[in-house]
Amino acid sequence: MSNRINYNKVAPAGVKALGSVYGYISQSGLSPVLVDLVYLRVSQINNCAYCLDMHTRDLLKKGVPVEKLALLQAWREGGTLFDERERAALAWAESVTRVAETGVPDSDYAAARSVFDERELVDLTIAIGLMNTYNRMAISFRNTPIALGGK
């Protein structure tokens, strides 16, 4: 599979704007591991090979055990492997990513709000939206994973 468009070269200002949002999330106060778990889960839902490869590598570099990565898509059955905030973030990420199916019901919002304050939940939702955008860019333009010789 080859790249369709190098969007970094074609629209550098747009990519830079997305990078600014990424930077905002990085300094938001949310745990970097929590954010990367959310990024990876969103990428699993969207089947984005490029982002799956990148965020798996990022989490391994942060010392996240391989068992946690292996069970991420089945986190509900992961027992104590995922803490309360991680479980709430992953549930929220799934509901928001699948918005066309879920409508993000009040029960999902209430569950997320029981763990995250307003600012954290807004920041988490921005992170989820950002990763959905990155997934759509990478998939649409066939951005190749590092594991397959990409950049």
PDB file of C-alpha atoms in Angstrom:
ATOM      1  CA  MET A   1       0.000   0.000   0.000  1.00  0.00           C
ATOM      2  CA  SER A   2       1.380   3.402  -0.895  1.00  0.00           C
ATOM      3  CA  ASN A   3       0.563   6.866   0.349  1.00  0.00           C
ATOM      4  CA  ARG A   4      -2.113   8.692  -1.605  1.00  0.00           C
ATOM      5  CA  ILE A   5      -1.183  12.174  -0.441  1.00  0.00           C
ATOM      6  CA  ASN A   6       1.549  13.403   1.885  1.00  0.00           C
ATOM      7  CA  TYR A   7      -0.738  15.667   3.879  1.00  0.00           C
ATOM      8  CA  ASN A   8       2.188  16.997   5.904  1.00  0.00           C
ATOM      9  CA  LYS A   9       3.593  18.573   2.729  1.00  0.00           C
ATOM     10  CA  VAL A  10       0.291  19.519   1.095  1.00  0.00           C
ATOM     11  CA  ALA A  11      -1.289  21.233   4.119  1.00  0.00           C
ATOM     12  CA  PRO A  12       1.480  22.023   6.619  1.00  0.00           C
ATOM     13  CA  ALA A  13      -0.547  24.760   8.335  1.00  0.00           C
ATOM     14  CA  GLY A  14      -3.437  22.362   8.921  1.00  0.00           C
ATOM     15  CA  VAL A  15      -1.149  19.659  10.259  1.00  0.00           C
ATOM     16  CA  LYS A  16       0.556  22.259  12.463  1.00  0.00           C
ATOM     17  CA  ALA A  17      -2.863  23.283  13.836  1.00  0.00           C
ATOM     18  CA  LEU A  18      -3.582  19.650  14.736  1.00  0.00           C
ATOM     19  CA  GLY A  19      -0.145  19.511  16.346  1.00  0.00           C
ATOM     20  CA  SER A  20      -1.089  22.513  18.480  1.00  0.00           C
ATOM     21  CA  VAL A  21      -4.127  20.622  19.753  1.00  0.00           C
ATOM     22  CA  TYR A  22      -1.887  17.622  20.442  1.00  0.00           C
ATOM     23  CA  GLY A  23       0.418  19.930  22.400  1.00  0.00           C
ATOM     24  CA  TYR A  24      -2.523  21.301  24.353  1.00  0.00           C
ATOM     25  CA  ILE A  25      -3.552  17.782  25.368  1.00  0.00           C
ATOM     26  CA  SER A  26       0.036  16.963  26.348  1.00  0.00           C
ATOM     27  CA  GLN A  27       0.037  19.834  28.842  1.00  0.00           C
ATOM     28  CA  SER A  28      -3.577  19.400  29.961  1.00  0.00           C
ATOM     29  CA  GLY A  29      -2.767  17.597  33.197  1.00  0.00           C
ATOM     30  CA  LEU A  30      -4.276  14.296  32.057  1.00  0.00           C
ATOM     31  CA  SER A  31      -1.931  11.370  32.635  1.00  0.00           C
ATOM     32  CA  PRO A  32       0.206  10.775  29.519  1.00  0.00           C
ATOM     33  CA  VAL A  33      -0.360   7.016  29.833  1.00  0.00           C
ATOM     34  CA  LEU A  34      -4.134   7.515  30.119  1.00  0.00           C
ATOM     35  CA  VAL A  35      -4.135   9.739  27.021  1.00  0.00           C
ATOM     36  CA  ASP A  36      -2.045   7.254  25.039  1.00  0.00           C
ATOM     37  CA  LEU A  37      -4.332   4.385  26.099  1.00  0.00           C
ATOM     38  CA  VAL A  38      -7.281   6.413  24.821  1.00  0.00           C
ATOM     39  CA  TYR A  39      -5.425   7.214  21.587  1.00  0.00           C
ATOM     40  CA  LEU A  40      -4.672   3.523  21.115  1.00  0.00           C
ATOM     41  CA  ARG A  41      -8.248   2.437  21.878  1.00  0.00           C
ATOM     42  CA  VAL A  42      -9.707   4.990  19.453  1.00  0.00           C
ATOM     43  CA  SER A  43      -7.226   3.788  16.833  1.00  0.00           C
ATOM     44  CA  GLN A  44      -8.298   0.179  17.455  1.00  0.00           C
ATOM     45  CA  ILE A  45     -11.938   1.106  16.912  1.00  0.00           C
ATOM     46  CA  ASN A  46     -11.060   2.930  13.690  1.00  0.00           C
ATOM     47  CA  ASN A  47      -8.587   0.253  12.502  1.00  0.00           C
ATOM     48  CA  CYS A  48      -5.816   2.792  11.903  1.00  0.00           C
ATOM     49  CA  ALA A  49      -2.648   0.750  11.406  1.00  0.00           C
ATOM     50  CA  TYR A  50      -0.363   3.792  11.458  1.00  0.00           C
ATOM     51  CA  CYS A  51      -1.743   5.043  14.794  1.00  0.00           C
ATOM     52  CA  LEU A  52      -1.936   1.546  16.303  1.00  0.00           C
ATOM     53  CA  ASP A  53       1.744   1.082  15.595  1.00  0.00           C
ATOM     54  CA  MET A  54       2.732   4.529  16.889  1.00  0.00           C
ATOM     55  CA  HIS A  55       0.716   4.494  20.123  1.00  0.00           C
ATOM     56  CA  THR A  56       1.671   0.924  20.965  1.00  0.00           C
ATOM     57  CA  ARG A  57       5.327   1.922  20.656  1.00  0.00           C
ATOM     58  CA  ASP A  58       4.703   5.067  22.759  1.00  0.00           C
ATOM     59  CA  LEU A  59       3.057   3.066  25.540  1.00  0.00           C
ATOM     60  CA  LEU A  60       5.813   0.452  25.552  1.00  0.00           C
ATOM     61  CA  LYS A  61       8.396   3.251  25.863  1.00  0.00           C
ATOM     62  CA  LYS A  62       6.415   4.562  28.860  1.00  0.00           C
ATOM     63  CA  GLY A  63       6.741   1.181  30.543  1.00  0.00           C
ATOM     64  CA  VAL A  64       3.166  -0.028  30.097  1.00  0.00           C
ATOM     65  CA  PRO A  65       3.153  -3.833  30.393  1.00  0.00           C
ATOM     66  CA  VAL A  66       2.521  -5.764  27.195  1.00  0.00           C
ATOM     67  CA  GLU A  67      -0.370  -7.586  28.949  1.00  0.00           C
ATOM     68  CA  LYS A  68      -2.199  -4.282  29.312  1.00  0.00           C
ATOM     69  CA  LEU A  69      -1.710  -3.489  25.634  1.00  0.00           C
ATOM     70  CA  ALA A  70      -2.789  -6.979  24.612  1.00  0.00           C
ATOM     71  CA  LEU A  71      -6.015  -6.677  26.602  1.00  0.00           C
ATOM     72  CA  LEU A  72      -6.850  -3.065  25.756  1.00  0.00           C
ATOM     73  CA  GLN A  73      -9.594  -3.935  23.285  1.00  0.00           C
ATOM     74  CA  ALA A  74     -11.133  -6.179  25.980  1.00  0.00           C
ATOM     75  CA  TRP A  75     -10.480  -3.751  28.854  1.00  0.00           C
ATOM     76  CA  ARG A  76     -13.873  -4.455  30.461  1.00  0.00           C
ATOM     77  CA  GLU A  77     -12.693  -8.009  31.125  1.00  0.00           C
ATOM     78  CA  GLY A  78      -9.227  -6.836  32.204  1.00  0.00           C
ATOM     79  CA  GLY A  79      -9.966  -6.926  35.928  1.00  0.00           C
ATOM     80  CA  THR A  80      -7.611  -4.758  37.942  1.00  0.00           C
ATOM     81  CA  LEU A  81      -5.261  -4.270  34.993  1.00  0.00           C
ATOM     82  CA  PHE A  82      -7.076  -0.987  34.258  1.00  0.00           C
ATOM     83  CA  ASP A  83      -7.733   1.479  37.053  1.00  0.00           C
ATOM     84  CA  GLU A  84     -10.971   3.404  37.578  1.00  0.00           C
ATOM     85  CA  ARG A  85      -9.884   6.469  35.591  1.00  0.00           C
ATOM     86  CA  GLU A  86      -8.610   4.342  32.713  1.00  0.00           C
ATOM     87  CA  ARG A  87     -11.860   2.353  32.567  1.00  0.00           C
ATOM     88  CA  ALA A  88     -13.928   5.553  32.605  1.00  0.00           C
ATOM     89  CA  ALA A  89     -11.739   7.156  29.909  1.00  0.00           C
ATOM     90  CA  LEU A  90     -11.900   4.077  27.696  1.00  0.00           C
ATOM     91  CA  ALA A  91     -15.688   3.821  28.026  1.00  0.00           C
ATOM     92  CA  TRP A  92     -16.032   7.531  27.189  1.00  0.00           C
ATOM     93  CA  ALA A  93     -13.642   7.162  24.233  1.00  0.00           C
ATOM     94  CA  GLU A  94     -15.688   4.291  22.825  1.00  0.00           C
ATOM     95  CA  SER A  95     -18.989   6.142  23.200  1.00  0.00           C
ATOM     96  CA  VAL A  96     -17.670   9.380  21.690  1.00  0.00           C
ATOM     97  CA  THR A  97     -15.828   7.636  18.842  1.00  0.00           C
ATOM     98  CA  ARG A  98     -18.963   5.665  17.968  1.00  0.00           C
ATOM     99  CA  VAL A  99     -21.192   8.744  18.291  1.00  0.00           C
ATOM    100  CA  ALA A 100     -23.266   7.831  15.223  1.00  0.00           C
ATOM    101  CA  GLU A 101     -24.223   4.555  16.924  1.00  0.00           C
ATOM    102  CA  THR A 102     -24.347   5.630  20.564  1.00  0.00           C
ATOM    103  CA  GLY A 103     -25.526   9.231  20.533  1.00  0.00           C
ATOM    104  CA  VAL A 104     -23.319   9.479  23.654  1.00  0.00           C
ATOM    105  CA  PRO A 105     -26.138   8.739  26.117  1.00  0.00           C
ATOM    106  CA  ASP A 106     -26.644  10.466  29.454  1.00  0.00           C
ATOM    107  CA  SER A 107     -25.579   7.295  31.258  1.00  0.00           C
ATOM    108  CA  ASP A 108     -22.158   7.393  29.543  1.00  0.00           C
ATOM    109  CA  TYR A 109     -21.787  11.064  30.423  1.00  0.00           C
ATOM    110  CA  ALA A 110     -22.758  10.437  34.050  1.00  0.00           C
ATOM    111  CA  ALA A 111     -20.248   7.589  34.322  1.00  0.00           C
ATOM    112  CA  ALA A 112     -17.452   9.756  32.936  1.00  0.00           C
ATOM    113  CA  ARG A 113     -18.383  12.720  35.157  1.00  0.00           C
ATOM    114  CA  SER A 114     -18.271  10.499  38.226  1.00  0.00           C
ATOM    115  CA  VAL A 115     -14.513  10.144  37.642  1.00  0.00           C
ATOM    116  CA  PHE A 116     -13.448  13.281  35.739  1.00  0.00           C
ATOM    117  CA  ASP A 117     -14.077  16.923  36.577  1.00  0.00           C
ATOM    118  CA  GLU A 118     -15.485  19.202  33.870  1.00  0.00           C
ATOM    119  CA  ARG A 119     -12.116  20.388  32.581  1.00  0.00           C
ATOM    120  CA  GLU A 120     -10.674  16.889  32.468  1.00  0.00           C
ATOM    121  CA  LEU A 121     -13.693  15.590  30.592  1.00  0.00           C
ATOM    122  CA  VAL A 122     -13.549  18.407  28.053  1.00  0.00           C
ATOM    123  CA  ASP A 123      -9.814  17.827  27.565  1.00  0.00           C
ATOM    124  CA  LEU A 124     -10.363  14.086  27.248  1.00  0.00           C
ATOM    125  CA  THR A 125     -13.064  14.679  24.639  1.00  0.00           C
ATOM    126  CA  ILE A 126     -10.745  16.992  22.696  1.00  0.00           C
ATOM    127  CA  ALA A 127      -8.119  14.218  22.761  1.00  0.00           C
ATOM    128  CA  ILE A 128     -10.667  11.692  21.487  1.00  0.00           C
ATOM    129  CA  GLY A 129     -11.758  14.025  18.696  1.00  0.00           C
ATOM    130  CA  LEU A 130      -8.150  14.728  17.759  1.00  0.00           C
ATOM    131  CA  MET A 131      -7.298  11.036  17.518  1.00  0.00           C
ATOM    132  CA  ASN A 132     -10.373  10.402  15.406  1.00  0.00           C
ATOM    133  CA  THR A 133      -9.145  13.165  13.065  1.00  0.00           C
ATOM    134  CA  TYR A 134      -5.621  11.750  12.932  1.00  0.00           C
ATOM    135  CA  ASN A 135      -7.054   8.270  12.252  1.00  0.00           C
ATOM    136  CA  ARG A 136      -9.147   9.581   9.389  1.00  0.00           C
ATOM    137  CA  MET A 137      -6.173  11.398   7.871  1.00  0.00           C
ATOM    138  CA  ALA A 138      -3.854   8.394   8.149  1.00  0.00           C
ATOM    139  CA  ILE A 139      -6.417   5.918   6.812  1.00  0.00           C
ATOM    140  CA  SER A 140      -7.727   8.143   4.018  1.00  0.00           C
ATOM    141  CA  PHE A 141      -4.274   8.982   2.700  1.00  0.00           C
ATOM    142  CA  ARG A 142      -2.699   5.584   3.470  1.00  0.00           C
ATOM    143  CA  ASN A 143      -0.063   6.712   5.940  1.00  0.00           C
ATOM    144  CA  THR A 144       2.172   3.650   6.334  1.00  0.00           C
ATOM    145  CA  PRO A 145       3.066   2.333   9.811  1.00  0.00           C
ATOM    146  CA  ILE A 146       6.694   2.304  10.923  1.00  0.00           C
ATOM    147  CA  ALA A 147       6.397  -1.489  11.235  1.00  0.00           C
ATOM    148  CA  LEU A 148       5.797  -1.582   7.456  1.00  0.00           C
ATOM    149  CA  GLY A 149       8.627   0.755   6.581  1.00  0.00           C
ATOM    150  CA  GLY A 150       6.777   4.064   7.033  1.00  0.00           C
ATOM    151  CA  LYS A 151       8.042   7.151   8.788  1.00  0.00           C
TER     152      LYS A 151
END
